[in-house]
Amino acid sequence: DTAVSQTPKYLVTQMGNDKSIKCEQNLGHDTMYWYKQDSKKFLKIMFSYNNKELIINETVPNRFSPKSPDKAHLNLHINSLELGDSAVYFCASSQVGASGRDEQYFGPGTRLTVT
Amino acid sequence: AQKITQTQPGMFVQEKEAVTLDCTYDTSDQSYGLFWYKQPSSGEMIFLIYQGSYDEQNATEGRYSLNFQKARKSANLVISASQLGDSAMYFCAMREGSFGNEKLTFGTGTRLTIIP
């Protein structure tokens, strides 16, 4: 009964290829996110979706295209992969509770290595 | 200016001692949330504790407590009676934005090592 799942966990590919990472959450949350964690462990938001609608796009190259077919899924497609895209990509989801609390629950991460 | 500052890149603490991880933040919003996450060597991000900007009491979750000093804009994590399994990276994060437009900004993290 995994809350936020991502596939694949590891992805090794060559420069110039196109790849996708899938994310699913079974928490019933309205908002989903993609984060990138670089080699120095710094985490930065890339995108957020609320009820399938793009809300946040943090100056990410347009080679990255998120897609949300329904509010439980948020996939990330990356075109023309570059060496600098190597990182761990985390999907997350959240829902504002009655108390205003809205912690984000993270998936296990996808380690992308571009060679 | 950094929105979230964690000034301790690494800390070593003896097992069973308490440890305080520092976090200061910068925002002009009145409504915001502060979070701490743990990232063990296995890589997953584990939510530990939350403090809302309007919460008057410091948050506590088991051995974790958040020392929230709003005027000083600090939100330090206190771990009591540290255990070997507490060895991990710890990230402080701040949520800004309104419903559906929230985003977390993370600090650079503190690597905590518990010494037996």
PDB file of C-alpha atoms in Angstrom:
ATOM      1  CA  ASP A   1       0.000   0.000   0.000  1.00  0.00           C
ATOM      2  CA  THR A   2       2.714   2.444  -1.102  1.00  0.00           C
ATOM      3  CA  ALA A   3       1.544   6.037  -0.799  1.00  0.00           C
ATOM      4  CA  VAL A   4       3.630   7.651  -3.554  1.00  0.00           C
ATOM      5  CA  SER A   5       5.313   5.355  -6.053  1.00  0.00           C
ATOM      6  CA  GLN A   6       7.718   6.112  -8.889  1.00  0.00           C
ATOM      7  CA  THR A   7       9.006   4.014 -11.741  1.00  0.00           C
ATOM      8  CA  PRO A   8      11.682   3.305 -12.602  1.00  0.00           C
ATOM      9  CA  LYS A   9      13.891   3.549  -9.515  1.00  0.00           C
ATOM     10  CA  TYR A  10      17.048   3.693 -11.625  1.00  0.00           C
ATOM     11  CA  LEU A  11      17.419   4.958 -15.170  1.00  0.00           C
ATOM     12  CA  VAL A  12      20.690   4.902 -17.103  1.00  0.00           C
ATOM     13  CA  THR A  13      20.616   6.319 -20.602  1.00  0.00           C
ATOM     14  CA  GLN A  14      22.723   8.081 -23.195  1.00  0.00           C
ATOM     15  CA  MET A  15      22.804  11.741 -24.088  1.00  0.00           C
ATOM     16  CA  GLY A  16      20.200  12.740 -26.613  1.00  0.00           C
ATOM     17  CA  ASN A  17      17.689  10.061 -25.650  1.00  0.00           C
ATOM     18  CA  ASP A  18      14.121  10.724 -24.479  1.00  0.00           C
ATOM     19  CA  LYS A  19      12.894   9.122 -21.262  1.00  0.00           C
ATOM     20  CA  SER A  20       9.880   9.195 -18.948  1.00  0.00           C
ATOM     21  CA  ILE A  21       9.430   8.770 -15.218  1.00  0.00           C
ATOM     22  CA  LYS A  22       6.022   7.811 -13.852  1.00  0.00           C
ATOM     23  CA  CYS A  23       4.510   8.778 -10.527  1.00  0.00           C
ATOM     24  CA  GLU A  24       1.323   7.627  -8.835  1.00  0.00           C
ATOM     25  CA  GLN A  25      -0.152   8.488  -5.444  1.00  0.00           C
ATOM     26  CA  ASN A  26      -2.979   6.657  -3.695  1.00  0.00           C
ATOM     27  CA  LEU A  27      -3.488   9.238  -0.946  1.00  0.00           C
ATOM     28  CA  GLY A  28      -6.294  11.095  -2.691  1.00  0.00           C
ATOM     29  CA  HIS A  29      -4.222  14.285  -2.692  1.00  0.00           C
ATOM     30  CA  ASP A  30      -5.043  17.127  -5.056  1.00  0.00           C
ATOM     31  CA  THR A  31      -1.535  18.471  -5.546  1.00  0.00           C
ATOM     32  CA  MET A  32       1.494  16.696  -6.975  1.00  0.00           C
ATOM     33  CA  TYR A  33       5.062  17.874  -7.505  1.00  0.00           C
ATOM     34  CA  TRP A  34       8.338  17.063  -9.183  1.00  0.00           C
ATOM     35  CA  TYR A  35      11.613  17.905  -7.439  1.00  0.00           C
ATOM     36  CA  LYS A  36      15.212  17.515  -8.598  1.00  0.00           C
ATOM     37  CA  GLN A  37      17.994  16.651  -6.150  1.00  0.00           C
ATOM     38  CA  ASP A  38      21.461  17.360  -7.498  1.00  0.00           C
ATOM     39  CA  SER A  39      24.748  15.711  -6.622  1.00  0.00           C
ATOM     40  CA  LYS A  40      25.195  18.072  -3.663  1.00  0.00           C
ATOM     41  CA  LYS A  41      21.850  16.925  -2.268  1.00  0.00           C
ATOM     42  CA  PHE A  42      20.149  20.239  -2.991  1.00  0.00           C
ATOM     43  CA  LEU A  43      16.418  19.791  -3.602  1.00  0.00           C
ATOM     44  CA  LYS A  44      14.585  22.163  -5.895  1.00  0.00           C
ATOM     45  CA  ILE A  45      11.014  22.176  -7.074  1.00  0.00           C
ATOM     46  CA  MET A  46      10.453  21.801 -10.791  1.00  0.00           C
ATOM     47  CA  PHE A  47       6.679  21.593 -11.257  1.00  0.00           C
ATOM     48  CA  SER A  48       3.465  21.334  -9.336  1.00  0.00           C
ATOM     49  CA  TYR A  49       0.006  20.298 -10.486  1.00  0.00           C
ATOM     50  CA  ASN A  50      -3.277  20.816  -8.714  1.00  0.00           C
ATOM     51  CA  ASN A  51      -6.179  18.701  -9.953  1.00  0.00           C
ATOM     52  CA  LYS A  52      -4.376  18.056 -13.270  1.00  0.00           C
ATOM     53  CA  GLU A  53      -3.653  21.741 -13.815  1.00  0.00           C
ATOM     54  CA  LEU A  54      -0.077  23.072 -13.998  1.00  0.00           C
ATOM     55  CA  ILE A  55       0.448  25.559 -11.192  1.00  0.00           C
ATOM     56  CA  ILE A  56       4.187  25.959 -10.751  1.00  0.00           C
ATOM     57  CA  ASN A  57       6.865  25.781 -13.438  1.00  0.00           C
ATOM     58  CA  GLU A  58      10.165  26.830 -11.940  1.00  0.00           C
ATOM     59  CA  THR A  59      12.205  27.940 -14.972  1.00  0.00           C
ATOM     60  CA  VAL A  60      12.780  24.387 -16.060  1.00  0.00           C
ATOM     61  CA  PRO A  61      14.057  23.863 -19.647  1.00  0.00           C
ATOM     62  CA  ASN A  62      11.236  23.020 -21.990  1.00  0.00           C
ATOM     63  CA  ARG A  63      12.887  19.654 -22.644  1.00  0.00           C
ATOM     64  CA  PHE A  64      11.091  18.678 -19.435  1.00  0.00           C
ATOM     65  CA  SER A  65       7.372  18.184 -19.886  1.00  0.00           C
ATOM     66  CA  PRO A  66       5.128  17.033 -17.064  1.00  0.00           C
ATOM     67  CA  LYS A  67       1.805  15.371 -17.803  1.00  0.00           C
ATOM     68  CA  SER A  68      -1.028  14.672 -15.421  1.00  0.00           C
ATOM     69  CA  PRO A  69      -3.629  12.326 -16.938  1.00  0.00           C
ATOM     70  CA  ASP A  70      -5.600  12.366 -13.664  1.00  0.00           C
ATOM     71  CA  LYS A  71      -5.035  13.747 -10.205  1.00  0.00           C
ATOM     72  CA  ALA A  72      -3.417  10.520  -8.994  1.00  0.00           C
ATOM     73  CA  HIS A  73      -0.705  10.527 -11.658  1.00  0.00           C
ATOM     74  CA  LEU A  74       2.018  12.955 -12.629  1.00  0.00           C
ATOM     75  CA  ASN A  75       4.551  11.814 -15.179  1.00  0.00           C
ATOM     76  CA  LEU A  76       7.740  13.534 -16.275  1.00  0.00           C
ATOM     77  CA  HIS A  77       9.009  13.263 -19.825  1.00  0.00           C
ATOM     78  CA  ILE A  78      12.496  14.480 -20.677  1.00  0.00           C
ATOM     79  CA  ASN A  79      13.612  15.046 -24.266  1.00  0.00           C
ATOM     80  CA  SER A  80      17.163  15.187 -25.583  1.00  0.00           C
ATOM     81  CA  LEU A  81      18.774  14.228 -22.299  1.00  0.00           C
ATOM     82  CA  GLU A  82      21.959  16.053 -21.301  1.00  0.00           C
ATOM     83  CA  LEU A  83      24.719  15.151 -18.859  1.00  0.00           C
ATOM     84  CA  GLY A  84      23.502  17.853 -16.480  1.00  0.00           C
ATOM     85  CA  ASP A  85      20.143  16.135 -16.171  1.00  0.00           C
ATOM     86  CA  SER A  86      21.777  13.422 -14.079  1.00  0.00           C
ATOM     87  CA  ALA A  87      20.148  13.684 -10.658  1.00  0.00           C
ATOM     88  CA  VAL A  88      17.577  12.087  -8.405  1.00  0.00           C
ATOM     89  CA  TYR A  89      14.026  13.080  -9.303  1.00  0.00           C
ATOM     90  CA  PHE A  90      11.391  12.972  -6.597  1.00  0.00           C
ATOM     91  CA  CYS A  91       7.664  13.018  -7.001  1.00  0.00           C
ATOM     92  CA  ALA A  92       5.573  14.243  -4.063  1.00  0.00           C
ATOM     93  CA  SER A  93       1.962  14.911  -3.204  1.00  0.00           C
ATOM     94  CA  SER A  94       0.095  16.941  -0.608  1.00  0.00           C
ATOM     95  CA  GLN A  95      -3.347  17.963   0.563  1.00  0.00           C
ATOM     96  CA  VAL A  96      -4.228  20.798   2.904  1.00  0.00           C
ATOM     97  CA  GLY A  97      -5.891  19.390   6.019  1.00  0.00           C
ATOM     98  CA  ALA A  98      -8.491  21.014   8.221  1.00  0.00           C
ATOM     99  CA  SER A  99      -5.764  22.371  10.509  1.00  0.00           C
ATOM    100  CA  GLY A 100      -3.922  23.911   7.580  1.00  0.00           C
ATOM    101  CA  ARG A 101      -1.243  21.256   7.799  1.00  0.00           C
ATOM    102  CA  ASP A 102      -0.043  20.200   4.351  1.00  0.00           C
ATOM    103  CA  GLU A 103       3.085  18.084   4.543  1.00  0.00           C
ATOM    104  CA  GLN A 104       4.288  16.663   1.276  1.00  0.00           C
ATOM    105  CA  TYR A 105       4.769  12.935   0.942  1.00  0.00           C
ATOM    106  CA  PHE A 106       7.625  11.908  -1.299  1.00  0.00           C
ATOM    107  CA  GLY A 107       8.095   8.960  -3.590  1.00  0.00           C
ATOM    108  CA  PRO A 108      11.266   6.849  -3.346  1.00  0.00           C
ATOM    109  CA  GLY A 109      13.041   8.843  -6.048  1.00  0.00           C
ATOM    110  CA  THR A 110      14.346   7.969  -9.502  1.00  0.00           C
ATOM    111  CA  ARG A 111      18.095   8.119  -9.964  1.00  0.00           C
ATOM    112  CA  LEU A 112      18.735   9.251 -13.540  1.00  0.00           C
ATOM    113  CA  THR A 113      22.229   8.839 -14.938  1.00  0.00           C
ATOM    114  CA  VAL A 114      23.006  10.270 -18.361  1.00  0.00           C
ATOM    115  CA  THR A 115      26.191   8.998 -20.006  1.00  0.00           C
TER     116      THR A 115
ATOM    117  CA  ALA B   1      18.929  36.069   0.034  1.00  0.00           C
ATOM    118  CA  GLN B   2      18.536  32.422   0.947  1.00  0.00           C
ATOM    119  CA  LYS B   3      15.030  31.598   2.018  1.00  0.00           C
ATOM    120  CA  ILE B   4      16.113  28.678   4.178  1.00  0.00           C
ATOM    121  CA  THR B   5      19.527  28.586   5.832  1.00  0.00           C
ATOM    122  CA  GLN B   6      21.026  25.572   7.520  1.00  0.00           C
ATOM    123  CA  THR B   7      24.438  26.585   8.803  1.00  0.00           C
ATOM    124  CA  GLN B   8      25.640  23.154   9.949  1.00  0.00           C
ATOM    125  CA  PRO B   9      26.780  21.060   6.977  1.00  0.00           C
ATOM    126  CA  GLY B  10      27.686  18.190   9.294  1.00  0.00           C
ATOM    127  CA  MET B  11      27.316  17.204  12.936  1.00  0.00           C
ATOM    128  CA  PHE B  12      28.648  14.364  15.052  1.00  0.00           C
ATOM    129  CA  VAL B  13      26.747  13.466  18.194  1.00  0.00           C
ATOM    130  CA  GLN B  14      27.195  10.746  20.791  1.00  0.00           C
ATOM    131  CA  GLU B  15      24.403   8.188  20.950  1.00  0.00           C
ATOM    132  CA  LYS B  16      21.698   8.991  23.543  1.00  0.00           C
ATOM    133  CA  GLU B  17      22.546  12.685  23.587  1.00  0.00           C
ATOM    134  CA  ALA B  18      20.099  15.330  22.401  1.00  0.00           C
ATOM    135  CA  VAL B  19      20.918  17.217  19.225  1.00  0.00           C
ATOM    136  CA  THR B  20      19.708  20.520  17.811  1.00  0.00           C
ATOM    137  CA  LEU B  21      19.772  21.160  14.073  1.00  0.00           C
ATOM    138  CA  ASP B  22      19.581  24.836  13.164  1.00  0.00           C
ATOM    139  CA  CYS B  23      17.307  26.395  10.590  1.00  0.00           C
ATOM    140  CA  THR B  24      16.535  30.029   9.866  1.00  0.00           C
ATOM    141  CA  TYR B  25      14.118  31.241   7.241  1.00  0.00           C
ATOM    142  CA  ASP B  26      13.217  34.399   5.406  1.00  0.00           C
ATOM    143  CA  THR B  27       9.732  35.286   4.237  1.00  0.00           C
ATOM    144  CA  SER B  28       7.426  38.265   4.088  1.00  0.00           C
ATOM    145  CA  ASP B  29       4.312  36.050   4.091  1.00  0.00           C
ATOM    146  CA  GLN B  30       2.162  35.964   7.233  1.00  0.00           C
ATOM    147  CA  SER B  31       1.006  32.435   6.541  1.00  0.00           C
ATOM    148  CA  TYR B  32       3.637  29.795   5.949  1.00  0.00           C
ATOM    149  CA  GLY B  33       4.614  26.332   7.090  1.00  0.00           C
ATOM    150  CA  LEU B  34       7.908  24.922   8.266  1.00  0.00           C
ATOM    151  CA  PHE B  35       8.879  21.284   7.830  1.00  0.00           C
ATOM    152  CA  TRP B  36      11.719  18.965   8.619  1.00  0.00           C
ATOM    153  CA  TYR B  37      12.530  15.954   6.492  1.00  0.00           C
ATOM    154  CA  LYS B  38      14.986  13.135   7.042  1.00  0.00           C
ATOM    155  CA  GLN B  39      16.869  11.492   4.189  1.00  0.00           C
ATOM    156  CA  PRO B  40      18.725   8.325   5.225  1.00  0.00           C
ATOM    157  CA  SER B  41      21.427   6.814   3.039  1.00  0.00           C
ATOM    158  CA  SER B  42      18.752   4.734   1.298  1.00  0.00           C
ATOM    159  CA  GLY B  43      17.557   7.980  -0.282  1.00  0.00           C
ATOM    160  CA  GLU B  44      13.891   8.341   0.600  1.00  0.00           C
ATOM    161  CA  MET B  45      12.537  11.600   2.017  1.00  0.00           C
ATOM    162  CA  ILE B  46      10.748  11.067   5.319  1.00  0.00           C
ATOM    163  CA  PHE B  47       8.505  13.755   6.790  1.00  0.00           C
ATOM    164  CA  LEU B  48       9.297  14.370  10.464  1.00  0.00           C
ATOM    165  CA  ILE B  49       7.488  17.409  11.800  1.00  0.00           C
ATOM    166  CA  TYR B  50       5.440  20.465  10.834  1.00  0.00           C
ATOM    167  CA  GLN B  51       5.016  23.917  12.358  1.00  0.00           C
ATOM    168  CA  GLY B  52       2.447  26.385  11.080  1.00  0.00           C
ATOM    169  CA  SER B  53       3.242  30.081  11.288  1.00  0.00           C
ATOM    170  CA  TYR B  54       0.162  30.700  13.424  1.00  0.00           C
ATOM    171  CA  ASP B  55       0.777  27.787  15.773  1.00  0.00           C
ATOM    172  CA  GLU B  56       1.523  29.115  19.240  1.00  0.00           C
ATOM    173  CA  GLN B  57       2.831  25.865  20.635  1.00  0.00           C
ATOM    174  CA  ASN B  58       6.036  24.240  19.457  1.00  0.00           C
ATOM    175  CA  ALA B  59       5.327  21.094  17.461  1.00  0.00           C
ATOM    176  CA  THR B  60       6.326  17.724  18.869  1.00  0.00           C
ATOM    177  CA  GLU B  61       6.314  14.261  17.271  1.00  0.00           C
ATOM    178  CA  GLY B  62       7.763  11.559  19.501  1.00  0.00           C
ATOM    179  CA  ARG B  63      11.486  12.261  19.952  1.00  0.00           C
ATOM    180  CA  TYR B  64      11.318  15.216  17.565  1.00  0.00           C
ATOM    181  CA  SER B  65      10.396  18.716  18.594  1.00  0.00           C
ATOM    182  CA  LEU B  66      10.572  21.972  16.727  1.00  0.00           C
ATOM    183  CA  ASN B  67      11.864  25.019  18.569  1.00  0.00           C
ATOM    184  CA  PHE B  68       9.922  27.747  16.760  1.00  0.00           C
ATOM    185  CA  GLN B  69      11.030  31.320  17.424  1.00  0.00           C
ATOM    186  CA  LYS B  70       8.946  33.421  15.082  1.00  0.00           C
ATOM    187  CA  ALA B  71      10.515  36.799  15.838  1.00  0.00           C
ATOM    188  CA  ARG B  72      13.961  35.389  15.152  1.00  0.00           C
ATOM    189  CA  LYS B  73      12.678  33.435  12.154  1.00  0.00           C
ATOM    190  CA  SER B  74      14.185  30.217  13.364  1.00  0.00           C
ATOM    191  CA  ALA B  75      12.794  26.696  13.382  1.00  0.00           C
ATOM    192  CA  ASN B  76      15.356  24.407  14.937  1.00  0.00           C
ATOM    193  CA  LEU B  77      14.807  20.654  15.112  1.00  0.00           C
ATOM    194  CA  VAL B  78      15.572  18.984  18.419  1.00  0.00           C
ATOM    195  CA  ILE B  79      16.056  15.229  18.526  1.00  0.00           C
ATOM    196  CA  SER B  80      16.065  13.816  22.034  1.00  0.00           C
ATOM    197  CA  ALA B  81      17.935  10.665  23.048  1.00  0.00           C
ATOM    198  CA  SER B  82      19.596  10.179  19.671  1.00  0.00           C
ATOM    199  CA  GLN B  83      19.853   6.703  18.187  1.00  0.00           C
ATOM    200  CA  LEU B  84      22.172   5.192  15.583  1.00  0.00           C
ATOM    201  CA  GLY B  85      19.259   5.133  13.153  1.00  0.00           C
ATOM    202  CA  ASP B  86      19.065   8.918  13.332  1.00  0.00           C
ATOM    203  CA  SER B  87      22.200   9.159  11.189  1.00  0.00           C
ATOM    204  CA  ALA B  88      20.979  10.823   7.996  1.00  0.00           C
ATOM    205  CA  MET B  89      20.680  14.099   6.101  1.00  0.00           C
ATOM    206  CA  TYR B  90      18.126  16.459   7.603  1.00  0.00           C
ATOM    207  CA  PHE B  91      16.421  19.125   5.554  1.00  0.00           C
ATOM    208  CA  CYS B  92      14.497  22.135   6.773  1.00  0.00           C
ATOM    209  CA  ALA B  93      11.866  23.430   4.353  1.00  0.00           C
ATOM    210  CA  MET B  94       9.383  26.274   4.161  1.00  0.00           C
ATOM    211  CA  ARG B  95       6.041  26.244   2.397  1.00  0.00           C
ATOM    212  CA  GLU B  96       4.810  29.483   0.909  1.00  0.00           C
ATOM    213  CA  GLY B  97       1.851  30.135  -1.323  1.00  0.00           C
ATOM    214  CA  SER B  98      -1.874  29.639  -1.050  1.00  0.00           C
ATOM    215  CA  PHE B  99      -4.089  26.620  -1.595  1.00  0.00           C
ATOM    216  CA  GLY B 100      -3.058  24.694  -4.693  1.00  0.00           C
ATOM    217  CA  ASN B 101      -0.074  26.970  -5.238  1.00  0.00           C
ATOM    218  CA  GLU B 102       2.130  25.731  -2.451  1.00  0.00           C
ATOM    219  CA  LYS B 103       5.789  25.023  -2.971  1.00  0.00           C
ATOM    220  CA  LEU B 104       8.492  23.895  -0.617  1.00  0.00           C
ATOM    221  CA  THR B 105      11.853  25.623  -0.537  1.00  0.00           C
ATOM    222  CA  PHE B 106      14.542  23.474   1.019  1.00  0.00           C
ATOM    223  CA  GLY B 107      17.709  24.303   2.895  1.00  0.00           C
ATOM    224  CA  THR B 108      21.027  22.734   1.961  1.00  0.00           C
ATOM    225  CA  GLY B 109      20.728  20.103   4.670  1.00  0.00           C
ATOM    226  CA  THR B 110      22.717  18.924   7.678  1.00  0.00           C
ATOM    227  CA  ARG B 111      24.397  15.528   7.685  1.00  0.00           C
ATOM    228  CA  LEU B 112      23.976  14.081  11.167  1.00  0.00           C
ATOM    229  CA  THR B 113      26.174  11.205  12.300  1.00  0.00           C
ATOM    230  CA  ILE B 114      25.438   9.438  15.558  1.00  0.00           C
ATOM    231  CA  ILE B 115      28.507   7.933  17.199  1.00  0.00           C
ATOM    232  CA  PRO B 116      28.062   4.757  19.258  1.00  0.00           C
TER     233      PRO B 116
END
